[in-house]
Each structure stands twice: as structure tokens, then as C-alpha cells.
mmCIF file of C-alpha atoms in Angstrom:
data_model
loop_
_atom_site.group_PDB
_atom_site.id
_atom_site.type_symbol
_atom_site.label_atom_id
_atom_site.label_comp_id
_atom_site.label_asym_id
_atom_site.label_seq_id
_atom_site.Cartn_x
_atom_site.Cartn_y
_atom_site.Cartn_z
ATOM 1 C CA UNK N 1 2.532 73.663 -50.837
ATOM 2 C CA UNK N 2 6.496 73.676 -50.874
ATOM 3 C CA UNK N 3 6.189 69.938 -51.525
ATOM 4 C CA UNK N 4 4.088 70.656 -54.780
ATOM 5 C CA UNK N 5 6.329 73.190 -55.982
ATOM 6 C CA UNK N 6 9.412 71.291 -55.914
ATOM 7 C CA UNK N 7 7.490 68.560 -57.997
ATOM 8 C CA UNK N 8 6.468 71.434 -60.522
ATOM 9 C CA UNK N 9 10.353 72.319 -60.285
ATOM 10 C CA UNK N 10 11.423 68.624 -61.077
ATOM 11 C CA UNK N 11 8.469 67.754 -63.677
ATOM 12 C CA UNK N 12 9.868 71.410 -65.587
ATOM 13 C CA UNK N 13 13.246 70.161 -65.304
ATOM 14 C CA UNK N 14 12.951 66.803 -66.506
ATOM 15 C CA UNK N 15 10.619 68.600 -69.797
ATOM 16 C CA UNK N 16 13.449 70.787 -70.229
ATOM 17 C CA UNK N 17 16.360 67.648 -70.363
ATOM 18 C CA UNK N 18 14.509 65.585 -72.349
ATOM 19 C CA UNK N 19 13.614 68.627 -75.032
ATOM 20 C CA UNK N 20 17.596 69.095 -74.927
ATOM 21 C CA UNK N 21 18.603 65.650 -75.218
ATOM 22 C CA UNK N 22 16.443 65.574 -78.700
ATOM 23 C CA UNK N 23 17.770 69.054 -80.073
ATOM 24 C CA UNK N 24 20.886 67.983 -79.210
ATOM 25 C CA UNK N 25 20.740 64.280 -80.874
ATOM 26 C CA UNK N 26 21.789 64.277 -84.530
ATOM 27 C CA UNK N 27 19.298 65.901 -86.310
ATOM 28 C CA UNK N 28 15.668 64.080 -87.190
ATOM 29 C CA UNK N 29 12.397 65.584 -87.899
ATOM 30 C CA UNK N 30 10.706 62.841 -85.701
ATOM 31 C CA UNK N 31 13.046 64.354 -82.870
ATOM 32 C CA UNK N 32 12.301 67.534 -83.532
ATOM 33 C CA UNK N 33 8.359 67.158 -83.651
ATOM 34 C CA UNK N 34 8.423 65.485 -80.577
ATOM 35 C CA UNK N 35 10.426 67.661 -78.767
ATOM 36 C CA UNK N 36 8.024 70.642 -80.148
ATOM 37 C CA UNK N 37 4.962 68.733 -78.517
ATOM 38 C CA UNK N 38 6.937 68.577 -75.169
ATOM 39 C CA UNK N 39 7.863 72.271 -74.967
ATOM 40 C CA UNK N 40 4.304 72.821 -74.998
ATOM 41 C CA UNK N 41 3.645 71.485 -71.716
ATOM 42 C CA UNK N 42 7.236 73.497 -70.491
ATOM 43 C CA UNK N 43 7.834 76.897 -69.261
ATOM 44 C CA UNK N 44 9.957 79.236 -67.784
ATOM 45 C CA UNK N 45 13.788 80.388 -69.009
ATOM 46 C CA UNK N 46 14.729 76.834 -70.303
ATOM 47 C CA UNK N 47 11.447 76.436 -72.200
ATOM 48 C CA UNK N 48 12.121 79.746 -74.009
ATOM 49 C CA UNK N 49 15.751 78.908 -75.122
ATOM 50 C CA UNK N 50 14.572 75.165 -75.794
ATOM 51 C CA UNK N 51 11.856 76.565 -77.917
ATOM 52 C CA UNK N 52 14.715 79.182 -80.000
ATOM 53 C CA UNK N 53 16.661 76.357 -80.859
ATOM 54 C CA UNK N 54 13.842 74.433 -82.197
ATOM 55 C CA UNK N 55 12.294 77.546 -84.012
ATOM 56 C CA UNK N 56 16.237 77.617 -85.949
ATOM 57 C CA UNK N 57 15.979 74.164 -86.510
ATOM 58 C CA UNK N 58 12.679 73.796 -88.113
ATOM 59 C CA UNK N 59 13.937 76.640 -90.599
ATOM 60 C CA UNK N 60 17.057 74.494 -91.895
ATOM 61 C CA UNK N 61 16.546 72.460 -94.625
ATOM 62 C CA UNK N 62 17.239 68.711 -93.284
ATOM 63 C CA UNK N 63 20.321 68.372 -95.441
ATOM 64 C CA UNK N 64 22.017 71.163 -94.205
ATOM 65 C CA UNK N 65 20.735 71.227 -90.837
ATOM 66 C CA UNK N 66 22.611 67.638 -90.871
ATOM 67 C CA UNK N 67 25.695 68.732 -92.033
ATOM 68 C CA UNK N 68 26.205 71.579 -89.940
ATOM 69 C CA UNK N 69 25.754 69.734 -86.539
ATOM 70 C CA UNK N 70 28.745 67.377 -88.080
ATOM 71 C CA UNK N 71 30.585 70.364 -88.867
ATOM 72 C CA UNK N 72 29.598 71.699 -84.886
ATOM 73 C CA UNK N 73 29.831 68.688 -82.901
ATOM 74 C CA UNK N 74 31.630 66.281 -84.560
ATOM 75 C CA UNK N 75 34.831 68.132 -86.390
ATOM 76 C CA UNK N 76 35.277 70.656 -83.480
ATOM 77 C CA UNK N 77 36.829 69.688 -79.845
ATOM 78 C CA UNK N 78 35.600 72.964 -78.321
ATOM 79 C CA UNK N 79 31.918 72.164 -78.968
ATOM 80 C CA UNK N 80 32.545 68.043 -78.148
ATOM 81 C CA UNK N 81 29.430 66.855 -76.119
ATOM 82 C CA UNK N 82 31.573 64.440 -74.076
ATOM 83 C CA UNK N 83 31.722 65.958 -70.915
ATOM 84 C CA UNK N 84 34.696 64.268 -69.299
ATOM 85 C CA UNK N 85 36.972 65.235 -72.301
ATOM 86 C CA UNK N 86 36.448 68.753 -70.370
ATOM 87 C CA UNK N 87 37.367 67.158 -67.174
ATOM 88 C CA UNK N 88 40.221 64.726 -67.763
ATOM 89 C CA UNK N 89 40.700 65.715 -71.516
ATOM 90 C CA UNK N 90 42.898 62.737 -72.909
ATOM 91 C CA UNK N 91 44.776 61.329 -69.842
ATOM 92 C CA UNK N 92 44.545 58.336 -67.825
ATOM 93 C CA UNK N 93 42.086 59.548 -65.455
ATOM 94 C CA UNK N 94 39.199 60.048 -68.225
ATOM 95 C CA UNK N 95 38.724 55.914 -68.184
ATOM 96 C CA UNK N 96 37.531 56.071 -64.372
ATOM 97 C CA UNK N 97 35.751 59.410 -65.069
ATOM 98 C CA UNK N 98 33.413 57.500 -68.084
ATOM 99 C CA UNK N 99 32.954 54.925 -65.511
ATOM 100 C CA UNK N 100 31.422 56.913 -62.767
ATOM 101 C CA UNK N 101 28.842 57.850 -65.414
ATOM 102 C CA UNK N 102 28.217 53.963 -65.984
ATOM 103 C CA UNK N 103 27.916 53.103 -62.342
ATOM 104 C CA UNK N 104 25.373 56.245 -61.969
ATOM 105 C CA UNK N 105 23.055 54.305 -64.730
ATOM 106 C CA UNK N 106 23.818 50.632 -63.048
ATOM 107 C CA UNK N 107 22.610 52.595 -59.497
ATOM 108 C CA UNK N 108 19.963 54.323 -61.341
ATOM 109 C CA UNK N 109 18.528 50.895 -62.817
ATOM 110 C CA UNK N 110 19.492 50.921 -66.411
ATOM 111 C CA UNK N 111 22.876 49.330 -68.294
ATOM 112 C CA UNK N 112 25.112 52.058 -69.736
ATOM 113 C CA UNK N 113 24.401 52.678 -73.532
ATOM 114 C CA UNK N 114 26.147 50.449 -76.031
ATOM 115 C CA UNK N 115 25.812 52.601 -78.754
ATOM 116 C CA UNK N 116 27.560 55.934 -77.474
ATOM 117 C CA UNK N 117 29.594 57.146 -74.890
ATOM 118 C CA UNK N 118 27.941 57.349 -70.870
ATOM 119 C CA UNK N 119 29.544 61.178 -70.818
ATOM 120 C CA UNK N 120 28.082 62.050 -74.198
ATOM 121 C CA UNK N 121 25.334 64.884 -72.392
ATOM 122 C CA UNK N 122 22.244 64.004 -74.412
ATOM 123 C CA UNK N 123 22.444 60.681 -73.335
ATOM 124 C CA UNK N 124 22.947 62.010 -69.850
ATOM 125 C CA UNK N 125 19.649 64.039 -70.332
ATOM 126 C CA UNK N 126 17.692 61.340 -71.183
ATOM 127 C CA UNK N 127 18.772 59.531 -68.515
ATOM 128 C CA UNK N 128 18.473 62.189 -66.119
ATOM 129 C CA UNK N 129 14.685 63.281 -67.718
ATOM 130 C CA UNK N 130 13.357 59.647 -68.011
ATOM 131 C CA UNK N 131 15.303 57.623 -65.667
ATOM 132 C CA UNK N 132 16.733 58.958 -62.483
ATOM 133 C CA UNK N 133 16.156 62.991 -61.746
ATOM 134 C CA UNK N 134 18.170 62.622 -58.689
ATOM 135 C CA UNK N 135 21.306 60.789 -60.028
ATOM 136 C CA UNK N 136 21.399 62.267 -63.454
ATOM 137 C CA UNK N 137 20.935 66.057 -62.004
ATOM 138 C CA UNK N 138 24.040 65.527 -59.914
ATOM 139 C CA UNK N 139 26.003 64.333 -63.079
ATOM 140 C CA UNK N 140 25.407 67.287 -64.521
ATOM 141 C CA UNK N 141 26.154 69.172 -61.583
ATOM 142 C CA UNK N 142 29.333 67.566 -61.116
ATOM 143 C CA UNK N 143 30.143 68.366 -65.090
ATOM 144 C CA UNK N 144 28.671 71.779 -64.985
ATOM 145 C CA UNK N 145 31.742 73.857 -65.775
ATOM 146 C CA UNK N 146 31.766 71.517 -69.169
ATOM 147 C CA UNK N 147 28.514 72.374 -70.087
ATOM 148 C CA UNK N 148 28.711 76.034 -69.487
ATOM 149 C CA UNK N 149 32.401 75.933 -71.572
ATOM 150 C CA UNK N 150 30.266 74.021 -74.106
ATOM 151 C CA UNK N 151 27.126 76.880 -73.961
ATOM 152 C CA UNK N 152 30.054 79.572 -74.169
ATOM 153 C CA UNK N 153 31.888 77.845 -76.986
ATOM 154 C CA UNK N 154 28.376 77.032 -79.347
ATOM 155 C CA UNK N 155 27.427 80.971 -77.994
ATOM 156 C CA UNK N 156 30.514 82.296 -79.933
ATOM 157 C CA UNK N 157 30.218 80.297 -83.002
ATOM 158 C CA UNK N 158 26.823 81.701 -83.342
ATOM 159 C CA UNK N 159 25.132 78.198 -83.432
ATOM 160 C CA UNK N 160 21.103 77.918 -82.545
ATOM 161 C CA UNK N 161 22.320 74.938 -80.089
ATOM 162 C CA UNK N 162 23.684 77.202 -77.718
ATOM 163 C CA UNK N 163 20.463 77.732 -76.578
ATOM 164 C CA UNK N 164 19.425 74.519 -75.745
ATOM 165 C CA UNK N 165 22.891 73.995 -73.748
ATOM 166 C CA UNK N 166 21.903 77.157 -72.372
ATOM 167 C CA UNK N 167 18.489 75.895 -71.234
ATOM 168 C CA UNK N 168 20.254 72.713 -69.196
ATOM 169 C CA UNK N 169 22.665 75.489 -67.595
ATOM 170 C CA UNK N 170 19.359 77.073 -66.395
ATOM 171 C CA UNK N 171 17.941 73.901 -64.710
ATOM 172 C CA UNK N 172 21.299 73.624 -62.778
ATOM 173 C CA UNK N 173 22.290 75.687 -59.336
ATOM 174 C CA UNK N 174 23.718 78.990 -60.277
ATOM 175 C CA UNK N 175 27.350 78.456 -60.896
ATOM 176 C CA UNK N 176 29.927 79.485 -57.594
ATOM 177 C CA UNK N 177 32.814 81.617 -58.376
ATOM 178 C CA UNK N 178 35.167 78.802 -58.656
ATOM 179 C CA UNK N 179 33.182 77.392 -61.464
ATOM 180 C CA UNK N 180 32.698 80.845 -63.012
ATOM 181 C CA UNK N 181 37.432 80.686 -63.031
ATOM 182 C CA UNK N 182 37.426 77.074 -64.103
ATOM 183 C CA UNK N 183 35.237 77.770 -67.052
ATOM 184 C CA UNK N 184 37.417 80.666 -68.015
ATOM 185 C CA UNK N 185 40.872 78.633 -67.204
ATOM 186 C CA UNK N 186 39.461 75.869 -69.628
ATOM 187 C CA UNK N 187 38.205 77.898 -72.204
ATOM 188 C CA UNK N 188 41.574 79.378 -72.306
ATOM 189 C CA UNK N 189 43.727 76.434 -72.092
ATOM 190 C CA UNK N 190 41.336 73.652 -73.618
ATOM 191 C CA UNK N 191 41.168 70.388 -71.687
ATOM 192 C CA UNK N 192 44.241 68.367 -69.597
ATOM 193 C CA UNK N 193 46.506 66.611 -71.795
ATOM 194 C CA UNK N 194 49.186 64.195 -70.973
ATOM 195 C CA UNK N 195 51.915 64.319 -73.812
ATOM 196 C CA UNK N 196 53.725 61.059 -73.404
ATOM 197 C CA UNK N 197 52.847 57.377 -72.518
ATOM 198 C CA UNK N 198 49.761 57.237 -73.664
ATOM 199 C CA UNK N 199 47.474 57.263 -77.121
ATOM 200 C CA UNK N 200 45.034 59.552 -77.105
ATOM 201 C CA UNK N 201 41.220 58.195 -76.021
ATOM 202 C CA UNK N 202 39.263 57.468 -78.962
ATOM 203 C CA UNK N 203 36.759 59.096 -77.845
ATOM 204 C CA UNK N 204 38.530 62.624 -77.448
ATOM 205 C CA UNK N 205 36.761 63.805 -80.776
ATOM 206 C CA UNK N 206 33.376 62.820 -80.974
ATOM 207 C CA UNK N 207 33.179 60.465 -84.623
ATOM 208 C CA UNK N 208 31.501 61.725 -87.851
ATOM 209 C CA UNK N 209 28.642 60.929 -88.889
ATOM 210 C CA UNK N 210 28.154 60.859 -92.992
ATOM 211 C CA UNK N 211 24.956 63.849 -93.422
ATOM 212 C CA UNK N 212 23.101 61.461 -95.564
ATOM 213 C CA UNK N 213 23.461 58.020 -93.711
ATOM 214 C CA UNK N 214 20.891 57.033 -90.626
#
């Protein structure tokens, strides 16, 4: 019996991070009506804020449901989806920190993506929902205090992807206290910085994407 639960628990969760990893992804109708067809097999907290940020979605007309997740995710460094800018912001240290990420996917059985960052958290929630539960839920346990400072930051900007941020926060243990003061100290501060010696990462801003391109 406990064994079938904790399946139910892992099938939900894996539902639930690959519904985020499409809401999260630039935004496509093909995404969005396949993420729609998975909700309807999810349930529980993250299927309800899954399903809220698809409901937004759906109302936007493509155009400007395109430009405003440039103007959210790709103009803004307190809503980046790169979770080790959070965690090493743009020192030295961020270089190993991508590459723990690309040795989780090389463990996990898969090369690292050559098209976008290994931190950049929809391609860890595909690779946690389709590839390797156990390896990709400990990368975003690890980075949890980035994705609750990235839920908190989308939360006050009143954007309908908070939810689905929210909904990965809800597959994840409930956060300890020291989390709960890290998220606060970083939200406060922003993320480590090292002011001489080195050029910032490229990566430190996610880039733009042009609204009517692919």
C-alpha cells in the first residue's frame, strides 16, 4: 500500500514538472494544449496552480502573451529562470555550479542541452519529469531557495507564472527555516557578485527573444 502511494506521489510529481516546464517555455499554443491534456490526468495543490496559469494563458492573445514573458523573464534579473545566477550570481563559482547540473544529466543518461543553459529550470523539469525523478528532484531541492525567490518575485509582479513556479515549490519538501532566511536575505540583496577580475557570465540575464521570431 505505502509502496503504491509513493508511486501515485512520483507519477503526480513528474505530471506536475512536466506541465511547468511547458508553461514556463516561451510561449506556444502546441505547449500549451499539451500541457492542458496533461493536467487532466493531475491533481492535488500543484495541479490547481498549474491549471491557473494555463487558464491566464489561454486568455492572452499569442502576441502579447509573447511579449510579456520577454518583458518577465528575459529583461528582468529578479524573475531569471537560471537557477545558479541565485546561487553564485556572477562569480567564479557559477561555472562549477552549471556543471553539477551537466554531470546530473550525464549520470542520469542524457547529454546536457545544447541549446540552453543546464540551470535554466524548465529544462530541469523536463529532465526531472521525463528523465530521472530521482536526480532531477534533488536539483531542485538543492536550488529550492531560487525557485521560491523566483515564485516570490513573479508573485509580486502580479504575473499568472507565479503559479506554475508555485506548483514546483509544492512538489518539493516544505522549506526549513534556513531556507525560509536565505530566501529573504536574497530577495533583499539580489544574488553574489564579485566586482573586480572578472566579466560578468553571459548568462547572468537570460537573452531576448524577438516576440515574433520562432
Amino acid at each position: 500500500m505505502r509502496s503504491r502511494s509513493r508511486s501515485s506521489t512520483v507519477l503526480q510529481d513528474r505530471l506536475a514538472w512536466q506541465c511547468a516546464s511547458l508553461l514556463l517555455s516561451y510561449p506556444d499554443t502546441a505547449r500549451l494544449d499539451t500541457a492542458e491534456r496533461l493536467l487532466a490526468h493531475a491533481e492535488g495543490i500543484a495541479a490547481e496552480l498549474l491549471s491557473r496559469t494555463a487558464f491566464e494563458l489561454r486568455r492572452l492573445d499569442p502576441l502579447r502573451a509573447a511579449q510579456d514573458y520577454v518583458q518577465t523573464f528575459d529583461m528582468c534579473r529578479r524573475t531569471t529562470m537560471y537557477l545558479t545566477y541565485w546561487t553564485a550570481g556572477d562569480t567564479r563559482n557559477r561555472g562549477a555550479a552549471m556543471l553539477a547540473f551537466a554531470a546530473a544529466y550525464r549520470a542520469g543518461g542524457v547529454a546536457p542541452p545544447r541549446s540552453e543553459a543546464p540551470d535554466y529550470l524548465p529544462v530541469v523539469l523536463e529532465f526531472a519529469a521525463t528523465v530521472d525523478p530521482d536526480r532531477g528532484r534533488r536539483l531542485l531541492v538543492e536550488h529550492r531557495v531560487a525557485v521560491d525567490v523566483l515564485r516570490d518575485a513573479l508573485t509580486e509582479a502580479a504575473s499568472p507564472y507565479a503559479h506554475a513556479v508555485g506548483a514546483v515549490s509544492a512538489t518539493l519538501p516544505p522549506a526549513t527555516h534556513a531556507d525560509l532566511q536565505r530566501a529573504r536575505r536574497l530577495a533583499a540583496a539580489g544574488a553574489p557578485a564579485e566586482a573586480v577580475g572578472l566579466q560578468p557570465l553571459t548568462l547572468s540575464v537570460p537573452p531576448r527573444r524577438n516576440p515574433g521570431g520562432d
